[in-house]
Every structure is written in C-alpha cells, then in structure tokens.
Amino acid sequence: MQKTLSIIIPIYNVETYLEQCLKSVVCQLDEGMESLVEVILVDDGSTDGSGQIADRYAQSRPGMQVIHGPNAGVAAARNTGIKLAQGEWLYFMDSDDWLADNGIAMLLAGMKRYAEADMILFDGYRNSAAKEQPWEHFAHSKRWRAGRKLHKLQRGVLYYPMDFPECRVSLAAPWDKLYRREFLLRCGILFREQLQVLDDMVFNMEVLGKAGCAAYDKSRIYHYRYVEASITNKYQADRVTQDKKVWDYIEWYQTRQSAEAVWEADETEAFRQAYYCRIIRSFAICCRIHFYHRENGKCFGGKQQYLKSVLGSSPYAEAFEKVRFGNLEWRLKALVLFVRCRLYGGVYLLHLAARVLSGG
C-alpha cells in the first residue's frame, strides 16, 4: 500500500539508546498517522539486545516492520530500507538519536510546502551530556533550482564553509533531510556500500548532482546525540585506507561529470577546490582518531613518519599543494601552512590545541 512517508532506521548494537529512538517515533503514530507513515527497522547483525527490542516494538505496530540480516554496514542497511520502502518520501534516522516532538507532522508539512523538491533539508538539535544546542543551517528558508545554485549546494556537502560561510553546521548528514523516493529510484542513487566512511556525504553529493530542486525548511525535527565514544571519535586503525576509497570514488565522479559536461569550467574548478578542502578537513580528523589517538601503539617518531608518508601520497600531496587558502577555515589554513613548510611538529601542536579547545 502506498504511503506518504517511509522512516528507515538502521540498527546495530544500540540497545542503550534504541528504546528512546523508537518511542520518539511510535508516540507520534496515532491512527491517522499510521495510514500515512511506515517505519522500516533494519537490524544490521546486532549482537546485543537491539534486534529483540526492535521486534517487540514492531509486534504492536502494524506500520512497523523489522528486517534482520548479517552485519553489512550502515550503507547496506539504508539501501535495504530504500528497496523495501513504499513511501513517496524517505527519511533516515540513526538509531541512537530521536525525533523531536511533532517531528513527523513537521516532515509531512514540509512535503506539502516544498512539493516540487527532490530533497528537503531541515534543522534539529545537537545533544551531548552537557547541553542541548540548535542544529541550524541557515538563517532563512531557501529553495535551490537546477543549475549553478544546486551545484553550489552540492559543493557545500563536501565543504560548506567555502561556498556557504553563513552556514552553521554540516550539510552531509542524511537524518536532517527528506528524499523523494521516485527521484532516487529513477536516478539509481543508493548509498555506496563499498565506502565504510563518509558514505552519507557521497550520497548527498550524488543526490544534489541529479536533483531538479532542493529546499530548506526551518523546522527542528530531530535530536542528534553526540557521544564521545561514538564511531566519529573512537580510534580507527584503518581510517586513512577507508578515506582513500572515498577520494577514489569522488575522483571517478568528477571525471564522469566532466565527461558529461555537467559543470561549467569555473564550477569544475570550484568542485575541485571543495574536494581539496574536504581532504584536508578529513586529514585533520585523522589526526584525532588515527595518527595521534591514544590507542595508536606507534611511538611518537613512528606516528610522525607515517603521517609524513600519507601527506606525500595521492591525493593528499595535491590537495595540500593546490588548495586555495581563502577557501579554508583558519585552523585548516594553519595546518596547510605547516605541511607546506614541512613543519610536521606544528601539525602535532595544532592537534594538541584542538584537543584543549574541544575539552578533550
């Protein structure tokens, strides 16, 4: 049966948070809503009690189904949801977060308000143990039509400060967006399962490369839970390898876009610059979760030697050499300056300063 909205929730070992996530959804599904909304829970091979919690909720909700499968990663889990969904629009939640009060009603209202859009961007909240902060992209609602404005937004997914200095938070996440299902199916857009990191960024990059219209709605629909020990903060021994898979894919994507003459010459260069900025920002993240992480067993000299070897490899060497300073945030400008001057001790000092400023 055709639905208006499909909510897709990948689940993997989140029994601590899953109850709050699912309660935030089902408490909004009254009798009228259940005819409009379906909820697809994709258990990605959980080894804790997450699968049983999902089953318990689904047994009492006719519009909720659970799919259990082997662990294949969040991209594969989201793709499973896309293939099963019957909704006109798709919405992806993370299973350790929760919907804002009246979040579903705000999503449905956004669909009507921006009926011509292929993707709709929303606001939310960032929640940590210490406080709740607004997750706000822009000061005013917006529409972007096909052409240069959407190409600019696409670059913003890679690195928003370059083209959108007024933007306040990342444009890469999937949980603050609605997607028209017919558009995704027609364009063959899925999450890239070969990518273990930044697959959501790549997905949104490709969505905006094909969309005819995108919109921004100021409604705060979602609570994003920031957890210090989450995947974005814990030690990742293979992070450089996984990042390089992303850079290889984006290189291929740029080559295809150029061959199809999608961008004008200045837009091609602008995309390249956004790509360089993204590589440098990800390198800075690697300093935290890989090179200098406390669980990295190398001695300091070994860490520095490995860091230098990465900086000398593709595409890092090109990005640090060719990025324009004016496109970067000040901390990344300092990082580029140290790397260009081969002052690798300065890279470590920047990492320490960032830790102090973040309270880590």
Coordinates of C-alpha atoms in Angstrom, one line a residue:
M1 CA 0.0 0.0 0.0
Q2 CA 1.3 3.4 -1.0
K3 CA 2.4 5.5 2.0
T4 CA 3.4 9.2 2.2
L5 CA 6.5 8.7 4.3
S6 CA 8.9 5.8 5.0
I7 CA 11.1 6.2 8.1
I8 CA 14.2 4.0 7.7
I9 CA 16.2 3.2 10.8
P10 CA 19.4 1.1 10.6
I11 CA 20.2 -0.7 13.9
Y12 CA 23.5 -2.1 15.1
N13 CA 24.3 -2.7 18.8
V14 CA 22.4 0.3 20.2
E15 CA 20.3 -1.3 23.0
T16 CA 21.3 1.5 25.3
Y17 CA 19.6 4.1 23.1
L18 CA 17.1 2.3 20.9
E19 CA 14.1 2.5 23.2
Q20 CA 14.3 6.3 23.2
C21 CA 14.6 6.4 19.5
L22 CA 11.7 4.1 18.8
K23 CA 9.5 5.7 21.5
S24 CA 10.0 9.1 19.8
V25 CA 8.6 7.7 16.6
V26 CA 5.7 5.5 17.8
C27 CA 4.3 8.1 20.2
Q28 CA 3.6 10.2 17.1
L29 CA 1.9 7.5 15.1
D30 CA -1.7 7.9 16.1
E31 CA -4.4 6.1 14.0
G32 CA -4.4 8.9 11.4
M33 CA -0.6 8.9 11.0
E34 CA -0.4 5.1 10.6
S35 CA -2.2 5.3 7.3
L36 CA 0.5 7.8 6.1
V37 CA 3.7 6.5 7.6
E38 CA 5.6 3.2 7.6
V39 CA 8.7 2.5 9.8
I40 CA 11.3 0.1 8.5
L41 CA 13.8 -1.2 11.1
V42 CA 16.9 -2.8 9.6
D43 CA 18.8 -4.9 12.1
D44 CA 22.3 -5.0 10.7
G45 CA 23.5 -8.1 12.5
S46 CA 23.3 -6.8 16.1
T47 CA 24.9 -9.0 18.7
D48 CA 23.3 -7.3 21.7
G49 CA 19.6 -7.0 22.5
S50 CA 18.8 -4.4 19.8
G51 CA 17.1 -6.9 17.5
Q52 CA 14.8 -8.1 20.2
I53 CA 13.8 -4.5 21.2
A54 CA 13.0 -3.8 17.5
D55 CA 10.9 -7.0 17.3
R56 CA 9.0 -6.0 20.4
Y57 CA 8.1 -2.6 19.1
A58 CA 7.1 -4.0 15.6
Q59 CA 4.8 -6.6 17.1
S60 CA 2.4 -3.9 18.4
R61 CA 2.6 -1.5 15.4
P62 CA 1.0 -2.5 12.1
G63 CA 3.0 0.1 10.2
M64 CA 6.4 -1.1 11.5
Q65 CA 8.5 -3.9 10.2
V66 CA 11.9 -5.4 11.1
I67 CA 14.4 -6.8 8.7
H68 CA 17.2 -8.9 10.3
G69 CA 20.4 -9.6 8.3
P70 CA 24.1 -10.1 8.7
N71 CA 26.3 -7.2 9.5
A72 CA 27.0 -5.4 6.2
G73 CA 27.4 -1.7 7.3
V74 CA 25.0 1.2 7.6
A75 CA 25.1 2.0 3.9
A76 CA 23.8 -1.5 3.0
A77 CA 21.2 -1.3 5.8
R78 CA 19.9 2.0 4.4
N79 CA 19.8 0.6 0.9
T80 CA 17.7 -2.3 2.2
G81 CA 15.2 0.2 3.5
I82 CA 15.1 2.1 0.2
K83 CA 14.3 -1.1 -1.7
L84 CA 11.5 -2.1 0.7
A85 CA 10.0 1.4 1.2
Q86 CA 6.5 2.2 -0.1
G87 CA 6.5 5.9 0.8
E88 CA 6.6 8.8 -1.6
W89 CA 9.3 10.3 0.6
L90 CA 12.1 8.7 2.6
Y91 CA 13.6 9.7 5.9
F92 CA 16.6 8.2 7.5
M93 CA 17.1 8.2 11.3
D94 CA 20.1 7.0 13.3
S95 CA 19.1 4.5 16.0
D96 CA 21.0 6.4 18.8
D97 CA 19.1 9.6 18.1
W98 CA 15.4 10.6 18.5
L99 CA 12.7 12.6 16.7
A100 CA 11.7 15.9 18.1
D101 CA 8.1 16.4 19.4
N102 CA 5.8 16.6 16.4
G103 CA 8.7 15.7 14.1
I104 CA 6.6 13.6 11.8
A105 CA 4.0 16.3 11.5
M106 CA 6.7 18.8 10.6
L107 CA 8.1 16.4 8.0
L108 CA 4.6 16.0 6.4
A109 CA 4.1 19.7 6.4
G110 CA 7.5 20.2 4.7
M111 CA 6.5 17.8 1.9
K112 CA 3.4 20.0 1.2
R113 CA 5.3 23.3 1.5
Y114 CA 8.0 22.2 -0.9
A115 CA 6.1 19.7 -3.1
E116 CA 8.3 20.4 -6.1
A117 CA 11.6 19.5 -4.3
D118 CA 13.5 16.2 -4.7
M119 CA 15.3 16.8 -1.4
I120 CA 14.3 18.9 1.7
L121 CA 16.7 20.0 4.3
F122 CA 15.6 20.6 8.0
D123 CA 17.1 21.8 11.3
G124 CA 17.3 20.0 14.6
Y125 CA 19.2 19.8 17.9
R126 CA 22.7 18.6 18.9
N127 CA 22.5 16.9 22.2
S128 CA 25.5 16.0 24.4
A129 CA 25.8 15.0 28.0
A130 CA 26.5 18.7 28.8
K131 CA 23.8 20.5 26.9
E132 CA 21.4 20.8 24.0
Q133 CA 22.3 23.2 21.2
P134 CA 20.5 24.2 18.0
W135 CA 21.5 22.4 14.8
E136 CA 20.7 25.2 12.4
H137 CA 21.9 25.5 8.8
F138 CA 20.8 28.9 7.6
A139 CA 19.0 32.0 9.0
H140 CA 16.1 31.8 6.5
S141 CA 14.3 29.1 4.5
K142 CA 15.6 28.6 0.9
R143 CA 15.0 26.9 -2.5
W144 CA 17.7 25.9 -4.9
R145 CA 16.7 25.2 -8.6
A146 CA 18.7 23.0 -11.1
G147 CA 21.8 24.7 -12.3
R148 CA 24.5 26.7 -10.7
K149 CA 22.8 27.2 -7.4
L150 CA 22.3 23.5 -6.9
H151 CA 25.9 22.9 -8.0
K152 CA 27.0 25.3 -5.3
L153 CA 24.9 23.4 -2.7
Q154 CA 26.5 20.1 -3.9
R155 CA 29.9 21.6 -3.2
G156 CA 28.7 22.6 0.2
V157 CA 28.0 18.9 1.0
L158 CA 31.8 18.3 0.6
Y159 CA 32.9 21.5 2.5
Y160 CA 30.3 24.1 3.3
P161 CA 32.5 27.0 4.6
M162 CA 33.8 27.6 1.1
D163 CA 30.5 28.5 -0.6
F164 CA 28.3 29.0 2.4
P165 CA 30.2 30.9 5.1
E166 CA 26.8 31.7 6.6
C167 CA 26.1 28.0 7.1
R168 CA 26.4 26.9 10.6
V169 CA 26.5 23.1 10.5
S170 CA 27.4 20.2 8.1
L171 CA 25.3 19.6 5.0
A172 CA 26.4 16.0 4.7
A173 CA 24.2 14.1 7.2
P174 CA 21.1 12.1 6.0
W175 CA 19.0 12.5 9.1
D176 CA 18.2 16.2 8.6
K177 CA 16.8 15.5 5.1
L178 CA 13.8 14.1 3.2
Y179 CA 14.3 12.4 -0.2
R180 CA 11.7 11.8 -2.9
R181 CA 11.7 8.0 -3.4
E182 CA 10.8 8.1 -7.1
F183 CA 13.6 10.5 -7.8
L184 CA 16.2 8.2 -6.1
L185 CA 14.9 5.2 -8.0
R186 CA 14.7 7.0 -11.3
C187 CA 18.3 8.2 -11.0
G188 CA 19.6 5.0 -9.5
I189 CA 21.0 6.7 -6.4
L190 CA 21.9 4.5 -3.4
F191 CA 24.4 4.6 -0.6
R192 CA 27.8 3.4 -1.8
E193 CA 28.3 0.1 0.2
Q194 CA 32.0 -0.1 -0.7
L195 CA 32.5 3.0 1.4
Q196 CA 32.9 2.5 5.2
V197 CA 33.1 6.2 6.0
L198 CA 31.6 9.3 4.5
D199 CA 29.1 7.3 2.6
D200 CA 26.3 9.7 3.7
M201 CA 28.3 12.7 2.3
V202 CA 28.8 10.9 -1.0
F203 CA 25.1 10.0 -1.1
N204 CA 24.1 13.6 -0.7
M205 CA 26.7 14.8 -3.2
E206 CA 25.1 12.5 -5.8
V207 CA 21.6 13.5 -4.8
L208 CA 22.3 17.1 -5.4
G209 CA 24.1 16.3 -8.6
K210 CA 20.8 15.0 -10.1
A211 CA 18.1 17.0 -8.2
G212 CA 15.9 19.4 -10.0
C213 CA 15.0 21.3 -6.9
A214 CA 16.1 21.3 -3.2
A215 CA 14.6 23.2 -0.3
Y216 CA 15.4 24.2 3.2
D217 CA 12.8 24.2 5.9
K218 CA 13.5 25.8 9.3
S219 CA 11.5 23.2 11.3
R220 CA 13.6 21.5 14.0
I221 CA 12.7 17.8 13.5
Y222 CA 15.4 15.8 15.2
H223 CA 17.8 15.3 18.1
Y224 CA 21.3 14.3 17.2
R225 CA 23.1 12.6 20.0
Y226 CA 26.8 13.4 20.3
V227 CA 28.6 10.6 22.1
E228 CA 32.3 10.9 22.9
A229 CA 32.9 7.2 22.3
S230 CA 31.0 7.0 19.0
I231 CA 32.4 5.9 15.7
T232 CA 33.3 9.5 14.9
N233 CA 35.6 9.8 18.0
K234 CA 37.0 6.3 18.7
Y235 CA 40.3 5.0 17.3
Q236 CA 40.0 3.9 13.7
A237 CA 43.1 1.9 12.7
D238 CA 42.2 1.8 9.0
R239 CA 40.8 5.3 8.6
V240 CA 43.4 6.5 6.1
T241 CA 42.7 3.5 3.9
Q242 CA 38.9 4.0 4.2
D243 CA 39.2 7.7 3.4
K244 CA 41.2 6.9 0.3
K245 CA 38.4 4.8 -1.0
V246 CA 36.2 7.9 -0.7
W247 CA 38.7 10.0 -2.5
D248 CA 39.0 7.4 -5.3
Y249 CA 35.2 7.4 -5.7
I250 CA 35.0 11.2 -5.8
E251 CA 37.8 11.3 -8.4
W252 CA 35.8 8.9 -10.6
Y253 CA 32.7 11.0 -10.0
Q254 CA 34.5 14.2 -11.1
T255 CA 35.8 12.6 -14.2
R256 CA 32.2 11.4 -15.1
Q257 CA 30.7 14.9 -14.5
S258 CA 33.4 16.4 -16.7
A259 CA 32.8 13.9 -19.5
E260 CA 29.1 14.7 -19.4
A261 CA 29.8 18.4 -19.3
V262 CA 27.5 18.8 -16.3
W263 CA 29.5 21.7 -14.9
E264 CA 30.9 24.9 -16.5
A265 CA 34.7 25.3 -16.3
D266 CA 34.6 27.6 -13.3
E267 CA 32.3 25.1 -11.5
T268 CA 34.6 22.2 -12.2
E269 CA 37.5 24.1 -10.6
A270 CA 35.2 25.1 -7.7
F271 CA 34.2 21.5 -7.1
R272 CA 37.9 20.5 -7.2
Q273 CA 38.6 23.1 -4.5
A274 CA 35.8 21.9 -2.3
Y275 CA 37.2 18.4 -2.7
Y276 CA 40.7 19.5 -1.7
C277 CA 39.2 21.3 1.4
R278 CA 37.3 18.1 2.3
I279 CA 40.5 16.0 2.1
I280 CA 42.3 18.5 4.3
R281 CA 39.5 18.6 6.9
S282 CA 39.4 14.7 6.9
F283 CA 43.1 14.7 7.4
A284 CA 42.7 16.9 10.5
I285 CA 40.1 14.5 11.8
C286 CA 42.5 11.6 11.2
C287 CA 45.0 13.4 13.5
R288 CA 42.4 13.0 16.3
I289 CA 41.1 9.5 15.6
H290 CA 44.1 7.9 14.0
F291 CA 47.6 9.4 13.9
Y292 CA 47.7 10.8 17.4
H293 CA 45.0 8.8 19.1
R294 CA 46.0 7.3 22.5
E295 CA 45.2 3.8 21.2
N296 CA 47.7 4.1 18.3
G297 CA 50.5 1.9 19.5
K298 CA 53.3 3.5 17.5
C299 CA 56.0 5.6 19.2
F300 CA 55.8 9.3 18.5
G301 CA 58.5 9.1 15.9
G302 CA 56.7 6.3 14.1
K303 CA 53.5 8.3 14.2
Q304 CA 55.2 11.3 12.6
Q305 CA 56.9 9.1 10.0
Y306 CA 53.6 7.6 9.0
L307 CA 51.9 11.0 8.9
K308 CA 54.6 12.3 6.5
S309 CA 54.2 9.3 4.2
V310 CA 50.4 9.9 4.0
L311 CA 51.0 13.5 3.2
G312 CA 53.3 12.5 0.4
S313 CA 50.8 10.2 -1.2
S314 CA 47.8 10.8 -3.5
P315 CA 45.6 12.7 -3.3
Y316 CA 46.9 14.4 -0.1
A317 CA 50.0 15.9 -1.7
E318 CA 47.9 17.5 -4.4
A319 CA 45.3 18.8 -2.1
F320 CA 47.7 20.5 0.3
E321 CA 49.7 22.0 -2.6
K322 CA 46.8 23.2 -4.7
V323 CA 44.1 24.2 -2.2
R324 CA 43.4 28.0 -2.1
F325 CA 44.0 29.5 1.4
G326 CA 41.0 31.7 1.1
N327 CA 38.7 28.7 0.9
L328 CA 39.7 27.3 4.3
E329 CA 38.8 27.8 7.9
W330 CA 41.6 29.4 9.9
R331 CA 42.6 26.2 11.7
L332 CA 43.0 24.4 8.4
K333 CA 44.9 27.3 6.9
A334 CA 47.4 26.8 9.8
L335 CA 47.6 23.1 9.0
V336 CA 48.2 23.7 5.3
L337 CA 50.9 26.2 6.2
F338 CA 52.7 23.8 8.5
V339 CA 52.5 21.0 5.9
R340 CA 53.8 23.2 3.0
C341 CA 56.7 24.3 5.2
R342 CA 57.3 20.7 6.3
L343 CA 56.9 21.6 9.9
Y344 CA 55.3 18.4 11.0
G345 CA 55.8 19.1 14.7
G346 CA 53.4 22.0 14.1
V347 CA 50.8 19.6 12.9
Y348 CA 51.1 17.8 16.3
L349 CA 50.9 21.1 18.1
L350 CA 47.7 22.0 16.2
H351 CA 46.2 18.7 17.2
L352 CA 47.0 19.4 20.9
A353 CA 45.5 22.9 20.6
A354 CA 42.3 21.4 19.1
R355 CA 42.1 18.9 21.9
V356 CA 42.3 21.6 24.5
L357 CA 39.7 23.8 22.8
S358 CA 37.3 20.9 22.5
G359 CA 37.7 20.0 26.1
G360 CA 39.4 16.6 25.2

